[in-house]
Structures are given as structure tokens and as C-alpha cells.
């Protein structure tokens, strides 16, 4: 990626946005704008709503003003309540107005409550009518409250008092109308109120056993023992299924703004909690330990450490976060070239070598594998132990991308192992085996050891398979000593001695060879000899025909 070019493009786009007319470039794509007040409380949503419509939906808005006084007229065995669709103070209906609630009581000056609620008039802005039947033949007091879309109710309207009327003539008595006296087809829709209000219940089945019942609380389903199995509650719209739902399929449907959970508290699974489009798993303590969402699959252990299968990364990634969320390791597939499926794993970062982002990484790529110590911010900046495996060679040892001369590793090729860097053999424990052992194969014809000097293109040391050894240079051995001593004879033709001292030779036997530096051996220098050979020195004897000083070269080999 060209970071510089990306920054220039972003800068140019930002300039065009800032120079454009306000909101000329804005749009709402299948979403809405959330409106909050000064305290951060949501007050409304503008745009696409959950039911697919467009508009403004107020949230938790203030209660409307009190409605205008209802017009109530008596009907046979009931009342007709009419509202003209206005507020008592003449102000317009608020944008979040939803309906008026009709409350009825036989007590004057009552306070509207759930116990006095009689129904709703929902024709917002136009008013409407609600029949209340049947009612006892006594004075009833009617009040209205305005309710907005957030469920906030206004103060009550002025109260209206009306008494239901009786039919002209004697009332019907219990049992006076039988099934035989009702003509088939006589009860038709036009004979009934637009809203048919039942006082008690409608039962299909045995009223005391298996049945479906519709009453003022909602819909109920009972089994043969009269036990409630299914209920739809009118008060809050909830539903409860006591038995199992088996073999069901929801096809072509959408559940919007809904939440499903296996329990309210403790260990549970929730679907779409808080409309967050997530599946959450809670433990017995009520802590989220699992999540399936657009972020991927997230699992939390007992210590708080997290395992995260992250589809949001450029390529699939499995991440491991520590308990505090301050460090993480991950495994990831990498497709460097089309069709590749390389795999790398990276540890959490640590501070070393002056950097705070050191990590260990293993990378298995297209016919190679590497284990190395790098920086998370620079995958090529390796320093430390490194394994580099290829099809035709392998490297194992220490490498530093910044200082190539620090390298010290084994370079392995078919049949050959090279040592890069200085090589030392340091056995970790005493033993009978050789510290360095070289063995040739049967039939071998080359050398066992050769030491090459590239500066002079010369072999400095070589040992062939027969043990023949070549040293191209000075040979120094701990059991060999050499030197020169000068002796002045005390008299002509008289043996005179000189001592060689200060040696420190190993071994128990010592072979000394001495020879005079002379052009007249046998004539001028007539004899040279040694005695008293020890590890620290020996005696050299010289005999010559005169008393001139004589130099004697010597060499001693300890055995």
C-alpha cells in the first residue's frame, strides 16, 4: 500500500466535503437520525423507521396537554363518548400524539387509572367515538387523557356526567331469550356496535377443562386438566408458552426490534438483546462469556482472557486477548499471492532491544517456514534465534537483519552442513566421548580436515585419511621447545657446559638434540653433547680447539 498516496487522496476528499454546501452531500441510506436532548436522552428518530415507514418518531416526549371536554350521550344500557380531536387550551396536537384514553367511573372527581380505563379513541387529529356498553343504570363520570407515542399521559379533561337509559317497556329478564326464539341469520353485523364489548368471556370447549377462552385479560388456552398452557396478555402484549414448541417453521417473516432470551437473570442465552444484533451467552454470575455478532465469535474464559474469531480482519484471524485486554496474540491466514493459504502465528508484544513491540512469529508460507523474533511494526526486522526452512537448505542459529556480521548459525544443504560464524566446541559435561569427532565413510578418498586461507588461497592445515598432516605455517606444540645457547670454553680441547633453564614441558621423557653453529665441525668444534634432561631444562657441553665462544642450537621433545 502507498501510504503517501492514500493520505493525499483523503486530504483532497476532505477538502471537497468542507467546501460543499451544508448537507448537500448527505443522505440517509436505510437508517435514521437519532435526536437527543441536552442530557443525552433519546427524544426522537428521523428517517427510516423499524416498520419500513419514513418520518419522525418521538421518544419519551413530554405529556400532551389535556384534551377538550368529551361529549357523552346516553344509549340503551350504555354511553357514547365523542371527542372532537382538540386540546382544551386550543394548542395544536403535538407531533407525537397517539390517542386519547377514555376513563369511566361512578364516582365524581375520580383519578384516571388502569381500573377506570374503558377504551381508546385513536383517530388522532380528527376525534372519534367510543361506545361503552353494557353499563349499569346509574350516573357515570367520563374523563379523557391524551397519550403520546411514548406512553406519557396528560392531565385529565373536564369531567362529563351521563346516565345510561333503559328501553321503552319492561326489561328482558334472565332466560327470557332462548336459542329457539332467535331466528337464524337474525343477528347480523349491522345489528351490532362497531366495537362489541363483552362483559365476561367467550369460551370454546369445556369451561372447566380443555378450552380456548377470550376474556378481559386476553386469550387463554387450557389443557384437559384445566391448566393454563398458552396466554396472550392484553395488558402488556406479552405471550407465555408453557409447553414446548415442536416442529415449527417461521417462513418469510421478520421479527423487528424483538429480543429472545432463555432466562431473565443468571445463566442464559439472549438473541438481539437491546436490538444489538448479537447472540450473547451469560454464565451463572450474569457475566457475558460468549458473543456471536458481526464482530465474529468471542469467548471469555474464567480469568477474563478472551478468544476472538475475527472476520473483520483482512483475512481470517483467531485472536487471544489477556485478562486485562492490554496484550494479544493471534493466528492468521495470509494470501500473499492469489491462491496462497499461508499461516502465521504472532505472540503478544514485549519490550526488548530498545523496542516496545518485539514479538515471536512463526510463518509457514508457500514452500517455506520461519520461526523468528521480530518487531510487530516491522516484520523484516528480525534479531535473535531464527529457524529458516526451505526446500533446498535450512538455517538454524542467531541472525540480525541490522548487523549481518553478528550472524552465527548452521547452514544445512543436501549432505553438507556449514557453520556461519566462529565455531567453538564446549562440552557441557565430562565424558569418555571425544569433544570433536570426525569419521569418514568407507571408501572415502578426500581429506578428513582442511583449513583454507582465502587471503592467500592456501590450505594452512590438512589431515588426510591416512593421518598425514600438513601444516603450512609456524607449528607450535606444548611438548616441543627450541632455542640457542652460547658457551665459551674454559680452555682449548676442554669440555665446557652451559645450562638451559626455565622450561615447562609435559610428559616424563625428554629427547634433546643440540648442534653447534660452526663451519668447522670436527676440526674446530670437536664435540657437542647434552646431559641432565628434565621438564625444566638440561645441560649442554661444547669442546673446541680454542676458547672462542660457541653458539649451540637445541630442540627438545617431551614424550
Coordinates of C-alpha atoms in Angstrom, one line a residue:
X1 CA 0.0 0.0 0.0
X2 CA 1.2 3.5 -0.9
X3 CA 0.5 5.4 2.4
X4 CA 1.5 8.7 1.0
X5 CA -0.8 8.5 -2.0
X6 CA -3.7 7.3 0.3
X7 CA -3.2 10.4 2.6
X8 CA -3.2 12.8 -0.4
X9 CA -6.5 11.3 -1.7
X10 CA -8.1 11.5 1.8
X11 CA -6.9 15.1 2.1
X12 CA -8.4 16.0 -1.3
X13 CA -11.8 14.4 -0.4
X14 CA -12.0 16.2 2.9
X15 CA -11.3 19.5 1.2
X16 CA -14.2 18.9 -1.2
X17 CA -16.5 18.0 1.7
X18 CA -15.7 21.1 3.7
X19 CA -16.1 23.4 0.6
X20 CA -19.5 21.9 -0.3
X21 CA -22.9 23.4 0.7
X22 CA -24.1 22.1 4.1
X23 CA -25.7 18.6 3.8
X24 CA -25.6 18.8 0.0
X25 CA -23.6 15.6 0.1
X26 CA -25.6 13.9 2.9
X27 CA -28.1 11.2 2.7
X28 CA -29.9 8.7 5.0
X29 CA -29.5 5.2 3.5
X30 CA -32.0 2.8 5.1
X31 CA -31.4 4.4 8.5
X32 CA -32.5 7.3 10.7
X33 CA -31.1 10.2 12.7
X34 CA -31.3 9.8 16.5
X35 CA -32.2 13.1 18.3
X36 CA -31.2 13.6 21.9
X37 CA -31.7 16.4 24.4
X38 CA -29.1 18.2 26.5
X39 CA -28.8 15.3 28.9
X40 CA -28.2 12.8 26.2
X41 CA -31.7 11.2 26.5
X42 CA -33.1 10.0 23.1
X43 CA -36.1 12.2 22.1
X44 CA -36.8 11.0 18.6
X45 CA -35.7 9.3 15.4
X46 CA -35.9 10.9 11.9
X47 CA -35.8 8.8 8.7
X48 CA -36.4 5.1 8.1
X49 CA -38.3 3.5 10.9
X50 CA -38.4 -0.1 12.1
X51 CA -41.7 -0.8 10.3
X52 CA -40.3 0.4 7.0
X53 CA -42.1 3.8 7.0
X54 CA -40.5 7.2 6.8
X55 CA -41.0 10.1 9.2
X56 CA -40.3 11.4 12.7
X57 CA -40.9 9.2 15.7
X58 CA -40.7 10.9 19.1
X59 CA -39.2 9.0 22.1
X60 CA -40.1 9.8 25.7
X61 CA -41.6 13.1 24.7
X62 CA -43.4 15.3 27.3
X63 CA -47.1 14.5 28.0
X64 CA -49.6 16.3 25.8
X65 CA -52.0 18.9 27.1
X66 CA -55.4 17.9 28.5
X67 CA -58.0 17.0 25.8
X68 CA -61.1 19.0 25.3
X69 CA -64.2 18.1 27.3
X70 CA -65.8 14.9 25.9
X71 CA -69.4 14.9 24.5
X72 CA -71.2 12.0 26.1
X73 CA -74.7 10.8 25.1
X74 CA -76.7 8.0 26.7
X75 CA -77.6 4.9 24.8
X76 CA -79.6 1.9 25.8
X77 CA -77.6 0.2 28.5
X78 CA -74.6 2.3 27.8
X79 CA -72.9 5.6 26.7
X80 CA -71.5 7.0 23.5
X81 CA -68.3 9.1 24.1
X82 CA -67.3 11.6 21.4
X83 CA -64.1 13.6 21.3
X84 CA -63.6 16.4 18.7
X85 CA -59.9 15.9 18.3
X86 CA -58.7 19.1 20.0
X87 CA -56.9 20.1 23.2
X88 CA -58.6 22.1 26.0
X89 CA -56.2 25.1 25.7
X90 CA -56.6 25.2 21.9
X91 CA -53.0 24.4 21.1
X92 CA -52.3 22.0 18.2
X93 CA -51.8 18.4 18.9
X94 CA -48.1 17.5 19.4
X95 CA -46.3 15.6 16.6
X96 CA -46.0 12.5 18.8
X97 CA -49.7 12.4 19.8
X98 CA -51.1 8.9 19.6
X99 CA -54.6 8.6 21.2
X100 CA -56.9 9.6 23.9
X101 CA -57.8 7.2 26.7
X102 CA -61.4 7.1 27.9
X103 CA -61.9 6.6 31.7
X104 CA -65.3 6.0 33.3
X105 CA -66.3 5.8 37.0
X106 CA -69.4 6.0 39.1
X107 CA -67.5 8.4 41.5
X108 CA -67.3 12.0 40.7
X109 CA -63.8 13.6 40.7
X110 CA -62.0 10.3 40.3
X111 CA -58.4 10.0 39.3
X112 CA -57.9 8.1 36.0
X113 CA -56.1 4.7 36.5
X114 CA -55.9 1.3 35.0
X115 CA -59.1 0.4 37.0
X116 CA -61.1 3.2 35.3
X117 CA -59.7 2.7 31.7
X118 CA -62.6 2.0 29.3
X119 CA -61.0 2.2 25.9
X120 CA -59.3 4.5 23.4
X121 CA -60.2 6.9 20.6
X122 CA -57.3 6.5 18.1
X123 CA -58.3 8.9 15.3
X124 CA -55.6 11.3 16.1
X125 CA -56.3 14.9 15.0
X126 CA -59.9 14.1 13.9
X127 CA -61.6 12.9 17.0
X128 CA -63.7 9.9 17.2
X129 CA -66.3 7.9 19.1
X130 CA -66.2 5.1 21.6
X131 CA -69.4 3.2 22.8
X132 CA -69.4 2.0 26.4
X133 CA -71.8 -1.0 26.8
X134 CA -73.2 -2.6 28.8
X135 CA -73.3 -0.3 31.9
X136 CA -75.5 -0.3 35.0
X137 CA -78.3 2.2 35.1
X138 CA -76.6 4.8 37.2
X139 CA -74.7 8.1 36.7
X140 CA -71.2 7.7 35.1
X141 CA -68.5 10.3 35.1
X142 CA -66.3 10.4 32.0
X143 CA -62.8 11.9 31.6
X144 CA -60.3 11.8 28.8
X145 CA -56.4 11.8 28.9
X146 CA -54.2 12.4 25.9
X147 CA -51.4 9.9 25.4
X148 CA -48.3 10.3 23.2
X149 CA -46.3 7.6 21.3
X150 CA -44.0 7.2 24.3
X151 CA -47.0 6.3 26.5
X152 CA -46.9 9.5 28.6
X153 CA -50.5 10.6 29.5
X154 CA -51.8 14.2 30.0
X155 CA -53.8 15.6 32.8
X156 CA -57.5 14.6 32.6
X157 CA -60.1 16.6 30.7
X158 CA -63.0 18.2 32.3
X159 CA -65.5 15.6 33.6
X160 CA -68.9 14.8 32.0
X161 CA -71.7 13.1 33.9
X162 CA -74.3 11.0 32.0
X163 CA -76.6 8.1 32.9
X164 CA -77.4 5.1 30.5
X165 CA -81.1 4.8 29.5
X166 CA -83.4 1.9 29.6
X167 CA -85.6 0.5 26.8
X168 CA -89.2 1.7 26.5
X169 CA -91.0 -1.0 28.2
X170 CA -90.1 -3.8 30.6
X171 CA -86.5 -5.1 30.6
X172 CA -85.7 -8.5 29.4
X173 CA -85.3 -11.0 32.2
X174 CA -82.7 -13.8 32.6
X175 CA -83.7 -16.7 30.4
X176 CA -86.4 -14.8 28.5
X177 CA -84.5 -15.1 25.2
X178 CA -83.6 -18.7 24.2
X179 CA -81.9 -20.1 21.2
X180 CA -85.2 -21.2 19.7
X181 CA -86.5 -17.7 19.8
X182 CA -83.6 -16.2 17.8
X183 CA -84.1 -16.6 14.1
X184 CA -81.2 -18.0 12.1
X185 CA -79.3 -15.1 10.5
X186 CA -81.2 -12.5 12.6
X187 CA -78.1 -11.3 14.4
X188 CA -76.0 -9.6 11.7
X189 CA -73.1 -7.2 11.7
X190 CA -75.2 -4.1 11.2
X191 CA -77.2 -5.0 14.3
X192 CA -74.1 -4.9 16.4
X193 CA -71.9 -2.0 17.6
X194 CA -68.8 -1.3 15.6
X195 CA -67.0 -2.3 18.8
X196 CA -68.6 -5.3 20.6
X197 CA -67.6 -5.3 24.2
X198 CA -68.2 -8.4 26.3
X199 CA -68.6 -8.3 30.0
X200 CA -67.2 -11.7 30.9
X201 CA -65.7 -14.2 28.5
X202 CA -66.1 -16.2 25.3
X203 CA -65.3 -19.9 25.7
X204 CA -64.7 -22.6 23.1
X205 CA -64.7 -26.0 24.7
X206 CA -65.4 -27.2 28.2
X207 CA -65.5 -24.1 30.6
X208 CA -63.8 -26.2 33.3
X209 CA -61.4 -28.4 31.1
X210 CA -59.8 -28.2 27.7
X211 CA -60.8 -24.9 26.1
X212 CA -59.8 -21.7 24.4
X213 CA -61.0 -18.6 26.3
X214 CA -61.2 -14.9 25.3
X215 CA -61.7 -12.6 28.3
X216 CA -60.8 -9.2 29.6
X217 CA -57.2 -10.3 30.2
X218 CA -56.6 -11.6 26.7
X219 CA -56.5 -15.0 25.1
X220 CA -56.0 -18.2 27.1
X221 CA -55.6 -21.9 26.2
X222 CA -56.1 -24.6 28.8
X223 CA -55.4 -28.4 28.7
X224 CA -57.9 -31.1 29.7
X225 CA -56.9 -30.7 33.3
X226 CA -57.8 -27.1 33.2
X227 CA -54.1 -26.0 33.4
X228 CA -53.2 -22.8 31.6
X229 CA -50.8 -23.6 28.8
X230 CA -50.7 -20.6 26.5
X231 CA -51.6 -17.0 27.3
X232 CA -51.6 -13.7 25.3
X233 CA -51.8 -10.8 27.7
X234 CA -53.8 -7.7 26.7
X235 CA -52.1 -5.5 29.4
X236 CA -48.6 -5.6 28.0
X237 CA -48.8 -7.6 24.8
X238 CA -46.6 -10.4 26.2
X239 CA -47.1 -14.1 25.4
X240 CA -46.3 -17.2 27.5
X241 CA -46.0 -20.7 26.2
X242 CA -45.8 -23.3 29.0
X243 CA -45.4 -26.3 26.6
X244 CA -42.7 -26.9 24.0
X245 CA -42.9 -25.5 20.5
X246 CA -42.1 -28.5 18.3
X247 CA -41.6 -28.8 14.6
X248 CA -42.4 -25.2 13.8
X249 CA -41.0 -23.2 11.0
X250 CA -41.1 -19.4 10.6
X251 CA -41.1 -18.7 6.9
X252 CA -40.8 -15.4 5.1
X253 CA -41.3 -13.4 8.3
X254 CA -39.3 -10.7 10.0
X255 CA -39.1 -10.1 13.8
X256 CA -38.1 -6.5 14.2
X257 CA -36.9 -4.8 17.4
X258 CA -37.5 -8.1 19.4
X259 CA -35.4 -9.9 22.0
X260 CA -35.4 -13.6 22.8
X261 CA -33.8 -14.9 26.0
X262 CA -33.8 -18.2 27.8
X263 CA -33.9 -16.6 31.2
X264 CA -34.1 -13.1 32.7
X265 CA -31.1 -13.4 35.0
X266 CA -28.2 -15.8 35.7
X267 CA -27.0 -18.3 33.1
X268 CA -28.8 -17.7 29.9
X269 CA -28.6 -17.1 26.1
X270 CA -30.1 -13.9 24.6
X271 CA -30.9 -13.1 21.0
X272 CA -30.8 -9.4 19.8
X273 CA -30.6 -8.0 23.3
X274 CA -31.1 -4.2 23.2
X275 CA -31.5 -4.5 19.4
X276 CA -27.7 -5.1 19.2
X277 CA -28.0 -7.9 16.6
X278 CA -26.0 -10.3 18.8
X279 CA -26.3 -13.7 20.4
X280 CA -24.9 -13.4 24.0
X281 CA -24.1 -16.3 26.4
X282 CA -24.1 -15.5 30.1
X283 CA -22.6 -17.6 32.9
X284 CA -24.3 -18.2 36.2
X285 CA -23.0 -14.9 37.6
X286 CA -24.6 -13.0 34.8
X287 CA -21.3 -12.2 33.0
X288 CA -21.2 -12.3 29.2
X289 CA -18.8 -15.2 28.3
X290 CA -19.7 -15.6 24.6
X291 CA -20.8 -13.5 21.7
X292 CA -21.8 -14.2 18.1
X293 CA -22.2 -11.0 16.1
X294 CA -20.8 -9.0 13.1
X295 CA -17.5 -8.9 15.1
X296 CA -17.3 -12.7 14.9
X297 CA -17.2 -15.3 17.6
X298 CA -15.9 -14.1 21.0
X299 CA -15.4 -16.4 24.1
X300 CA -14.3 -15.3 27.5
X301 CA -12.6 -17.6 30.0
X302 CA -12.9 -17.7 33.7
X303 CA -9.9 -15.5 34.2
X304 CA -11.2 -12.8 31.8
X305 CA -9.0 -13.8 28.9
X306 CA -10.7 -13.7 25.5
X307 CA -10.6 -15.8 22.4
X308 CA -11.9 -14.0 19.4
X309 CA -12.6 -15.4 15.9
X310 CA -12.4 -12.1 14.0
X311 CA -13.9 -11.9 10.4
X312 CA -13.3 -8.2 10.3
X313 CA -9.6 -8.6 9.7
X314 CA -8.4 -8.6 6.1
X315 CA -8.0 -12.4 6.2
X316 CA -9.5 -14.8 8.9
X317 CA -7.9 -14.2 12.3
X318 CA -8.1 -16.0 15.6
X319 CA -7.0 -13.6 18.4
X320 CA -6.2 -14.2 22.1
X321 CA -6.5 -11.3 24.5
X322 CA -5.2 -11.4 28.0
X323 CA -7.5 -10.9 31.0
X324 CA -6.9 -7.1 31.1
X325 CA -7.2 -6.6 27.4
X326 CA -3.7 -4.9 27.2
X327 CA -1.9 -7.5 25.1
X328 CA -2.9 -10.1 22.5
X329 CA -1.6 -12.9 20.3
X330 CA -3.1 -14.1 17.1
X331 CA -3.1 -16.7 14.3
X332 CA -3.9 -15.6 10.8
X333 CA -4.1 -16.9 7.3
X334 CA -2.3 -14.8 4.7
X335 CA -2.7 -14.8 0.9
X336 CA 0.4 -13.1 -0.3
X337 CA -0.2 -14.3 -3.9
X338 CA -3.6 -15.3 -5.3
X339 CA -4.4 -18.9 -4.2
X340 CA -1.9 -18.9 -1.2
X341 CA -3.1 -20.1 2.2
X342 CA -0.1 -19.2 4.3
X343 CA -0.4 -19.4 8.1
X344 CA 1.3 -17.2 10.7
X345 CA 1.1 -17.0 14.5
X346 CA 2.3 -14.0 16.5
X347 CA 2.8 -13.7 20.2
X348 CA 1.9 -10.8 22.4
X349 CA 4.4 -8.0 22.2
X350 CA 7.1 -7.3 24.8
X351 CA 9.9 -4.7 25.4
X352 CA 13.4 -5.7 24.3
X353 CA 16.4 -4.2 22.5
X354 CA 15.1 -0.7 23.0
X355 CA 11.7 -1.5 21.3
X356 CA 8.3 -2.0 22.9
X357 CA 6.8 -4.1 20.1
X358 CA 9.1 -7.2 20.0
X359 CA 7.2 -10.4 19.3
X360 CA 7.9 -14.0 18.2
X361 CA 6.4 -15.1 14.9
X362 CA 6.1 -18.4 13.1
X363 CA 5.2 -18.2 9.5
X364 CA 4.5 -21.2 7.2
X365 CA 4.3 -20.0 3.6
X366 CA 4.4 -21.2 0.0
X367 CA 7.1 -23.9 0.4
X368 CA 9.0 -22.3 3.4
X369 CA 8.7 -21.9 7.1
X370 CA 10.3 -19.4 9.5
X371 CA 10.4 -19.0 13.3
X372 CA 11.9 -15.7 14.3
X373 CA 12.0 -12.8 16.8
X374 CA 10.7 -9.7 15.0
X375 CA 9.0 -6.3 15.7
X376 CA 5.2 -6.2 15.3
X377 CA 5.7 -2.9 13.5
X378 CA 8.3 -4.3 11.1
X379 CA 8.1 -8.0 10.1
X380 CA 11.5 -7.9 8.4
X381 CA 13.4 -6.6 11.4
X382 CA 14.5 -9.9 13.0
X383 CA 17.1 -10.2 15.7
X384 CA 17.9 -13.3 17.8
X385 CA 17.4 -17.0 17.4
X386 CA 16.0 -17.9 14.0
X387 CA 14.9 -21.1 12.1
X388 CA 14.6 -20.7 8.3
X389 CA 13.5 -23.8 6.5
X390 CA 13.5 -24.0 2.6
X391 CA 13.2 -26.8 0.1
X392 CA 17.0 -26.9 -0.6
X393 CA 18.5 -25.6 2.6
X394 CA 17.9 -24.9 6.3
X395 CA 19.3 -22.2 8.6
X396 CA 19.4 -22.6 12.4
X397 CA 21.1 -20.1 14.7
X398 CA 21.4 -16.4 15.6
X399 CA 20.8 -13.8 12.9
X400 CA 20.4 -10.0 13.0
X401 CA 18.9 -8.2 10.0
X402 CA 20.6 -4.9 11.0
X403 CA 24.1 -6.4 11.5
X404 CA 24.9 -9.3 9.2
X405 CA 28.3 -9.8 10.8
X406 CA 26.7 -10.9 14.0
X407 CA 25.3 -14.0 12.4
X408 CA 26.2 -17.4 13.8
X409 CA 24.2 -20.3 12.5
X410 CA 24.3 -23.7 10.8
X411 CA 23.6 -23.7 7.1
X412 CA 22.4 -27.1 6.0
X413 CA 22.3 -28.3 2.4
X414 CA 22.0 -31.8 1.0
X415 CA 24.9 -33.8 2.5
X416 CA 26.7 -30.6 3.8
X417 CA 26.4 -28.5 7.0
X418 CA 28.3 -25.2 7.0
X419 CA 28.9 -23.1 10.1
X420 CA 28.4 -19.4 9.7
X421 CA 30.4 -17.5 12.3
X422 CA 33.2 -18.7 14.7
X423 CA 32.8 -22.3 15.9
X424 CA 33.5 -23.4 19.4
X425 CA 33.1 -26.9 20.9
X426 CA 32.3 -26.7 24.6
X427 CA 31.0 -30.0 26.1
X428 CA 28.6 -29.3 28.9
X429 CA 29.8 -32.4 30.9
X430 CA 32.8 -34.6 31.3
X431 CA 32.7 -37.9 29.5
X432 CA 34.6 -40.5 27.6
X433 CA 33.5 -39.4 24.2
X434 CA 35.6 -37.1 22.0
X435 CA 34.7 -33.4 22.2
X436 CA 35.1 -33.2 18.5
X437 CA 34.9 -36.4 16.4
X438 CA 35.4 -36.7 12.6
X439 CA 34.7 -40.0 10.8
X440 CA 34.9 -40.6 7.1
X441 CA 32.7 -43.1 5.2
X442 CA 34.1 -46.3 3.9
X443 CA 36.0 -45.8 0.7
X444 CA 36.5 -42.1 1.4
X445 CA 39.4 -40.6 -0.6
X446 CA 39.4 -37.0 0.4
X447 CA 40.9 -35.3 3.5
X448 CA 39.4 -35.6 7.0
X449 CA 40.2 -32.0 7.8
X450 CA 41.4 -29.0 5.8
X451 CA 41.8 -25.3 6.8
X452 CA 41.6 -22.8 4.0
X453 CA 43.1 -19.3 4.0
X454 CA 41.1 -17.2 1.4
X455 CA 43.6 -14.3 1.7
X456 CA 46.5 -16.3 0.3
X457 CA 44.4 -19.1 -1.4
X458 CA 46.3 -21.6 0.7
X459 CA 45.4 -24.6 2.8
X460 CA 47.1 -23.9 6.1
X461 CA 46.3 -27.2 7.7
X462 CA 45.3 -30.6 6.3
X463 CA 44.9 -34.2 7.6
X464 CA 44.3 -36.9 5.0
X465 CA 42.5 -40.2 5.8
X466 CA 45.9 -41.9 6.4
X467 CA 46.8 -39.4 9.1
X468 CA 49.3 -37.5 7.1
X469 CA 49.3 -33.9 8.4
X470 CA 50.3 -30.8 6.6
X471 CA 51.0 -27.5 8.4
X472 CA 51.5 -24.5 6.2
X473 CA 52.9 -22.0 8.7
X474 CA 54.6 -22.0 12.1
X475 CA 53.9 -25.1 14.2
X476 CA 53.8 -24.6 17.9
X477 CA 53.4 -27.5 20.3
X478 CA 53.3 -27.6 24.0
X479 CA 55.7 -30.6 24.1
X480 CA 58.3 -29.1 21.9
X481 CA 60.8 -26.4 22.8
X482 CA 63.7 -24.9 20.8
X483 CA 66.4 -22.3 21.3
X484 CA 70.1 -21.3 21.2
X485 CA 72.8 -21.1 23.9
X486 CA 76.3 -19.6 23.8
X487 CA 79.1 -21.3 25.6
X488 CA 82.8 -20.1 26.0
X489 CA 85.2 -22.9 26.6
X490 CA 87.4 -22.6 29.7
X491 CA 90.4 -24.0 27.8
X492 CA 91.2 -25.4 24.4
X493 CA 90.1 -29.0 23.9
X494 CA 88.3 -29.0 27.2
X495 CA 84.6 -29.8 27.5
X496 CA 82.7 -26.7 28.9
X497 CA 79.0 -26.8 29.9
X498 CA 76.1 -24.3 29.9
X499 CA 72.6 -24.8 31.3
X500 CA 69.2 -24.3 29.6
X501 CA 66.6 -23.5 32.2
X502 CA 63.0 -22.1 32.6
X503 CA 61.3 -24.8 30.5
X504 CA 57.8 -26.2 31.5
X505 CA 57.4 -29.3 29.4
X506 CA 54.8 -32.1 29.9
X507 CA 55.5 -35.7 29.8
X508 CA 58.0 -38.0 31.5
X509 CA 60.7 -38.4 28.9
X510 CA 62.7 -35.7 27.1
X511 CA 64.7 -36.0 23.8
X512 CA 67.2 -33.2 23.3
X513 CA 69.1 -32.6 20.0
X514 CA 71.9 -30.0 20.0
X515 CA 74.3 -28.8 17.3
X516 CA 77.0 -26.1 17.1
X517 CA 76.8 -23.2 14.8
X518 CA 80.2 -23.7 13.1
X519 CA 81.8 -24.1 9.7
X520 CA 84.4 -26.4 11.1
X521 CA 82.6 -29.3 12.7
X522 CA 85.1 -32.0 13.8
X523 CA 88.1 -29.7 13.2
X524 CA 87.3 -26.5 15.2
X525 CA 84.3 -27.8 17.2
X526 CA 85.2 -31.3 18.1
X527 CA 82.2 -32.2 20.2
X528 CA 78.6 -31.2 21.4
X529 CA 76.6 -33.1 24.0
X530 CA 73.7 -32.8 26.5
X531 CA 73.1 -34.2 30.0
X532 CA 70.6 -33.9 32.8
X533 CA 67.4 -33.7 30.7
X534 CA 64.3 -32.7 32.8
X535 CA 61.0 -30.9 32.2
X536 CA 62.5 -27.6 33.2
X537 CA 65.9 -27.8 31.4
X538 CA 69.2 -29.6 30.6
X539 CA 73.0 -29.1 30.3
X540 CA 74.8 -28.5 27.0
X541 CA 78.6 -29.4 26.6
X542 CA 80.9 -28.0 24.0
X543 CA 84.6 -28.9 23.1
X544 CA 86.7 -27.0 20.6
X545 CA 90.3 -26.4 19.8
X546 CA 90.3 -22.9 21.1
X547 CA 88.4 -20.8 23.7
X548 CA 86.2 -18.8 21.3
X549 CA 82.5 -18.5 22.3
X550 CA 80.4 -21.2 20.5
X551 CA 76.6 -20.9 19.8
X552 CA 74.6 -24.2 20.1
X553 CA 71.1 -24.6 18.6
X554 CA 68.9 -27.1 20.5
X555 CA 65.5 -28.7 20.4
X556 CA 63.7 -30.8 23.0
X557 CA 60.7 -33.0 22.5
X558 CA 58.8 -34.3 25.5
X559 CA 57.3 -37.8 25.4

